[in-house]
Coordinates of C-alpha atoms and ligand atoms in Angstrom, one line a residue:
X1 CA 247.5 35.2 65.4
X2 CA 247.3 31.7 66.7
X3 CA 243.1 30.6 67.1
X4 CA 243.3 29.1 70.4
X5 CA 244.9 32.7 71.4
X6 CA 241.4 34.4 70.0
X7 CA 239.3 31.7 71.5
X8 CA 240.9 32.6 74.8
X9 CA 240.7 36.1 74.6
X10 CA 236.8 35.4 73.5
X11 CA 236.5 33.2 76.6
X12 CA 237.3 35.9 78.6
X13 CA 236.1 38.8 76.8
X14 CA 232.8 36.9 77.4
X15 CA 232.9 36.1 81.1
X16 CA 233.3 40.2 81.4
X17 CA 231.1 41.8 83.8
X18 CA 230.4 45.9 83.0
X19 CA 227.8 46.2 85.6
X20 CA 229.9 44.8 88.5
X21 CA 232.7 47.7 89.3
X22 CA 235.2 49.0 91.8
X23 CA 236.5 52.6 93.0
X24 CA 239.8 53.2 94.2
X25 CA 239.3 56.5 96.5
X26 CA 243.5 57.7 96.8
X27 CA 244.9 54.3 96.8
X28 CA 248.7 55.5 95.7
X29 CA 251.1 52.1 96.2
X30 CA 251.7 50.6 93.0
X31 CA 251.8 47.0 94.5
X32 CA 248.3 47.9 96.3
X33 CA 246.2 48.6 92.7
X34 CA 248.3 46.3 90.4
X35 CA 246.9 43.2 93.2
X36 CA 243.4 44.8 93.0
X37 CA 243.8 44.8 88.9
X38 CA 245.3 41.6 89.0
X39 CA 242.2 40.7 91.6
X40 CA 239.6 42.7 88.8
X41 CA 240.7 40.7 85.9
X42 CA 240.3 37.6 87.8
X43 CA 236.5 38.3 88.7
X44 CA 235.9 39.2 85.4
X45 CA 235.8 43.0 85.8
X46 CA 236.2 45.1 83.0
X47 CA 237.1 48.8 84.3
X48 CA 238.4 49.8 87.2
X49 CA 238.2 53.3 88.2
X50 CA 240.2 55.6 90.2
X51 CA 240.5 58.9 91.7
X52 CA 244.1 59.9 92.8
X53 CA 243.9 64.0 94.2
X54 CA 246.4 63.7 96.4
X55 CA 248.7 61.8 94.7
X56 CA 249.3 60.8 90.9
X57 CA 248.2 57.6 90.1
X58 CA 250.8 55.0 90.6
X59 CA 252.0 53.3 88.0
X60 CA 250.4 49.4 88.0
X61 CA 253.9 46.8 88.1
X62 CA 254.8 43.6 87.4
X63 CA 252.8 42.6 90.4
X64 CA 249.9 43.0 88.1
X65 CA 251.1 40.4 85.8
X66 CA 249.7 41.5 82.9
X67 CA 246.2 41.9 83.6
X68 CA 246.1 45.7 82.8
X69 CA 246.6 44.5 80.0
X70 CA 242.3 43.1 80.4
X71 CA 241.2 46.3 82.3
X72 CA 240.8 49.5 81.4
X73 CA 241.4 51.7 83.6
X74 CA 239.1 55.2 84.3
X75 CA 240.6 57.7 86.2
X76 CA 238.0 60.1 87.7
X77 CA 239.5 64.0 88.6
X78 CA 237.3 63.4 92.1
X79 CA 235.0 62.0 94.3
X80 CA 231.7 63.4 93.0
X81 CA 232.5 63.2 89.7
X82 CA 233.5 59.6 89.3
X83 CA 230.2 58.7 92.0
X84 CA 228.1 60.7 89.3
X85 CA 229.8 58.3 86.9
X86 CA 228.5 55.2 88.7
X87 CA 225.7 56.2 89.6
X88 CA 224.8 57.3 85.6
X89 CA 225.2 53.6 84.6
X90 CA 222.7 52.5 88.1
X91 CA 225.6 51.0 90.2
X92 CA 224.6 50.7 93.5
X93 CA 227.6 51.5 95.5
X94 CA 230.0 50.1 98.5
X95 CA 232.5 51.6 100.5
X96 CA 234.2 49.1 102.3
X97 CA 234.2 51.6 105.4
X98 CA 234.3 51.3 108.9
X99 CA 230.9 53.2 110.2
X100 CA 228.5 52.7 112.5
X101 CA 226.1 51.9 109.6
X102 CA 228.3 49.4 107.9
X103 CA 227.0 46.0 107.7
X104 CA 228.9 42.7 107.0
X105 CA 230.1 42.6 103.4
X106 CA 228.5 39.1 102.8
X107 CA 224.6 40.7 103.2
X108 CA 224.9 42.4 99.7
X109 CA 223.2 41.1 96.9
X110 CA 226.3 41.4 94.1
X111 CA 224.0 40.2 91.6
X112 CA 222.8 43.6 91.2
X113 CA 225.0 46.4 89.2
X114 CA 227.5 47.4 92.0
X115 CA 230.3 49.4 92.3
X116 CA 233.1 48.8 95.4
X117 CA 234.9 52.2 97.1
X118 CA 238.0 51.6 97.8
X119 CA 239.7 53.6 100.1
X120 CA 243.1 54.8 100.4
X121 CA 246.0 52.7 102.5
X122 CA 246.4 55.3 105.7
X123 CA 243.0 57.1 106.2
X124 CA 240.9 55.1 104.4
X125 CA 237.8 56.5 102.3
X126 CA 236.7 60.2 102.8
X127 CA 234.2 61.2 104.5
X128 CA 232.8 62.5 101.7
X129 CA 232.6 59.4 99.5
X130 CA 231.5 58.1 102.6
X131 CA 228.5 60.0 102.6
X132 CA 228.0 60.1 98.9
X133 CA 227.8 56.1 98.7
X134 CA 224.8 53.8 98.7
X135 CA 226.2 51.9 101.8
X136 CA 228.6 50.7 103.9
X137 CA 230.1 47.2 104.0
X138 CA 232.9 45.3 106.8
X139 CA 235.0 42.5 106.8
X140 CA 234.5 41.3 110.3
X141 CA 238.3 41.6 111.9
X142 CA 238.8 39.6 114.8
X143 CA 242.0 40.2 115.7
X144 CA 244.4 42.6 117.1
X145 CA 244.8 44.4 113.6
X146 CA 242.0 46.6 112.6
X147 CA 241.9 46.8 109.2
X148 CA 243.1 44.8 105.9
X149 CA 245.4 45.5 103.6
X150 CA 243.6 47.1 100.6
X151 CA 244.2 44.9 97.8
X152 CA 243.9 41.6 100.8
X153 CA 239.7 43.7 101.3
X154 CA 239.1 44.0 97.5
X155 CA 239.7 39.9 96.5
X156 CA 237.4 39.0 100.1
X157 CA 234.9 41.0 98.6
X158 CA 235.1 40.5 94.8
X159 CA 235.3 36.4 95.0
X160 CA 231.8 36.9 97.4
X161 CA 230.2 39.1 94.6
X162 CA 232.0 35.9 92.7
X163 CA 230.7 33.3 94.0
X164 CA 227.2 35.0 93.7
X165 CA 227.5 36.0 90.1
X166 CA 228.0 32.5 89.4
X167 CA 225.5 30.4 92.0
X168 CA 223.1 33.4 89.0
X169 CA 225.0 32.1 86.0
X170 CA 225.7 35.9 85.5
X171 CA 228.7 34.4 83.5
X172 CA 227.5 32.4 81.2
X173 CA 226.2 34.5 78.6
X174 CA 228.4 37.3 77.8
X175 CA 226.9 40.3 78.9
X176 CA 228.9 43.2 77.2
X177 CA 226.3 45.0 73.9
X178 CA 227.1 43.5 70.8
X179 CA 228.8 46.2 69.6
X180 CA 231.3 47.1 72.3
X181 CA 231.9 43.0 72.5
X182 CA 233.0 43.3 68.9
X183 CA 235.2 46.7 69.6
X184 CA 237.1 45.0 72.6
X185 CA 237.6 42.0 71.2
X186 CA 239.7 43.3 67.9
X187 CA 241.3 45.8 70.2
X188 CA 242.7 42.4 72.7
X189 CA 243.6 40.3 69.7
X190 CA 245.0 42.7 67.8
X191 CA 246.4 46.3 69.8
X192 CA 248.7 47.4 67.4
X193 CA 246.2 47.5 63.9
X194 CA 243.5 48.5 66.5
X195 CA 245.8 51.9 67.1
X196 CA 246.6 52.1 64.0
X197 CA 242.4 52.4 62.7
X198 CA 241.9 54.3 65.6
X199 CA 244.6 57.3 64.3
X200 CA 242.9 56.9 61.0
X201 CA 239.6 57.2 62.4
X202 CA 238.6 54.1 60.7
X203 CA 236.5 51.7 61.7
X204 CA 237.1 48.0 62.7
X205 CA 237.1 45.2 60.1
X206 CA 235.3 41.9 60.9
X207 CA 237.0 39.0 62.0
X208 CA 236.6 35.8 61.3
X209 CA 235.7 32.7 63.2
X210 CA 238.7 31.9 63.9
X211 CA 239.7 35.7 64.7
X212 CA 241.3 36.4 61.5
X213 CA 241.4 39.4 59.4
X214 CA 238.5 39.9 56.9
X215 CA 239.0 42.7 54.5
Ligands
LIG301 N1 242.9 53.3 108.9 C1 242.4 53.1 108.0 C2 240.9 53.6 108.1 O1 240.5 53.7 109.2 O2 239.9 52.9 106.9 C3 242.7 51.9 107.0 C4 242.1 52.0 105.8 S1 242.7 50.7 105.0 C5 244.4 49.7 105.5 C6 242.8 50.6 103.3 C7 240.6 50.4 102.5 O3 241.0 49.0 102.6 C8 239.8 50.9 103.2 O4 239.8 52.3 103.0 C9 238.8 49.7 103.3 O5 238.0 50.3 101.5 C10 239.4 48.9 102.6 N2 239.4 48.1 104.0 C11 240.8 47.1 104.2 N3 240.1 46.7 105.8 C12 238.8 46.2 105.7 C13 237.8 46.0 106.0 N4 238.2 44.7 107.6 N5 236.4 46.4 105.7 C14 235.9 46.6 105.2 N6 237.0 47.1 104.2 C15 238.3 46.9 104.4

């Protein structure tokens, strides 16, 4: 691998935010999920959580522009499991959801560990998910149409989170635990070789300054 590519991978990993994530609830259109993943990559999200009980998890499409290679997809069997999993990581869950208790999405402090819950294209966030969330947020709509496309809503909210985190200098130093960082760095740099090590159940070798494998 060329050193330039290795350093690019490192630069991206250095800015990943392990405590900012998205949970999609029954987002079933491939182009929507793909666009959300692409936005997550741009904002520095490491893992996208999904839940598809009505339809199957859609295939990631060309809309993702390959960003899915740099994002982990964690699929959950039901909303309770998904939200419990996120709460165990001390994430506050904000449902992008129209309700009487909704607040403007700009009122939230996204420098705190946060998960954004996004609802299905047709019927939005389920009642159960809305109840389990820590709060509800809305992007004010001043036109004739009542909602945005789900991937657009994701982008609007996530770039506000990015703005706040840039201001708090949360992208300046790596935020991943050293072991996690080294593991992902190897997997992103050498996916085929990483798969062979996984098959054998062996630890990855170390990497040199320019990404060369040190045996
Ligand atoms: N009819 C659905 C409803 O009543 O919620 C509309 C669903 S909308 C197309 C899909 C998802 O995008 C919503 O569940 C929500 O998560 C997000 N969304 C769209 N527009 C939004 C807005 N203005 N504020 C907050 N979330 C929004």
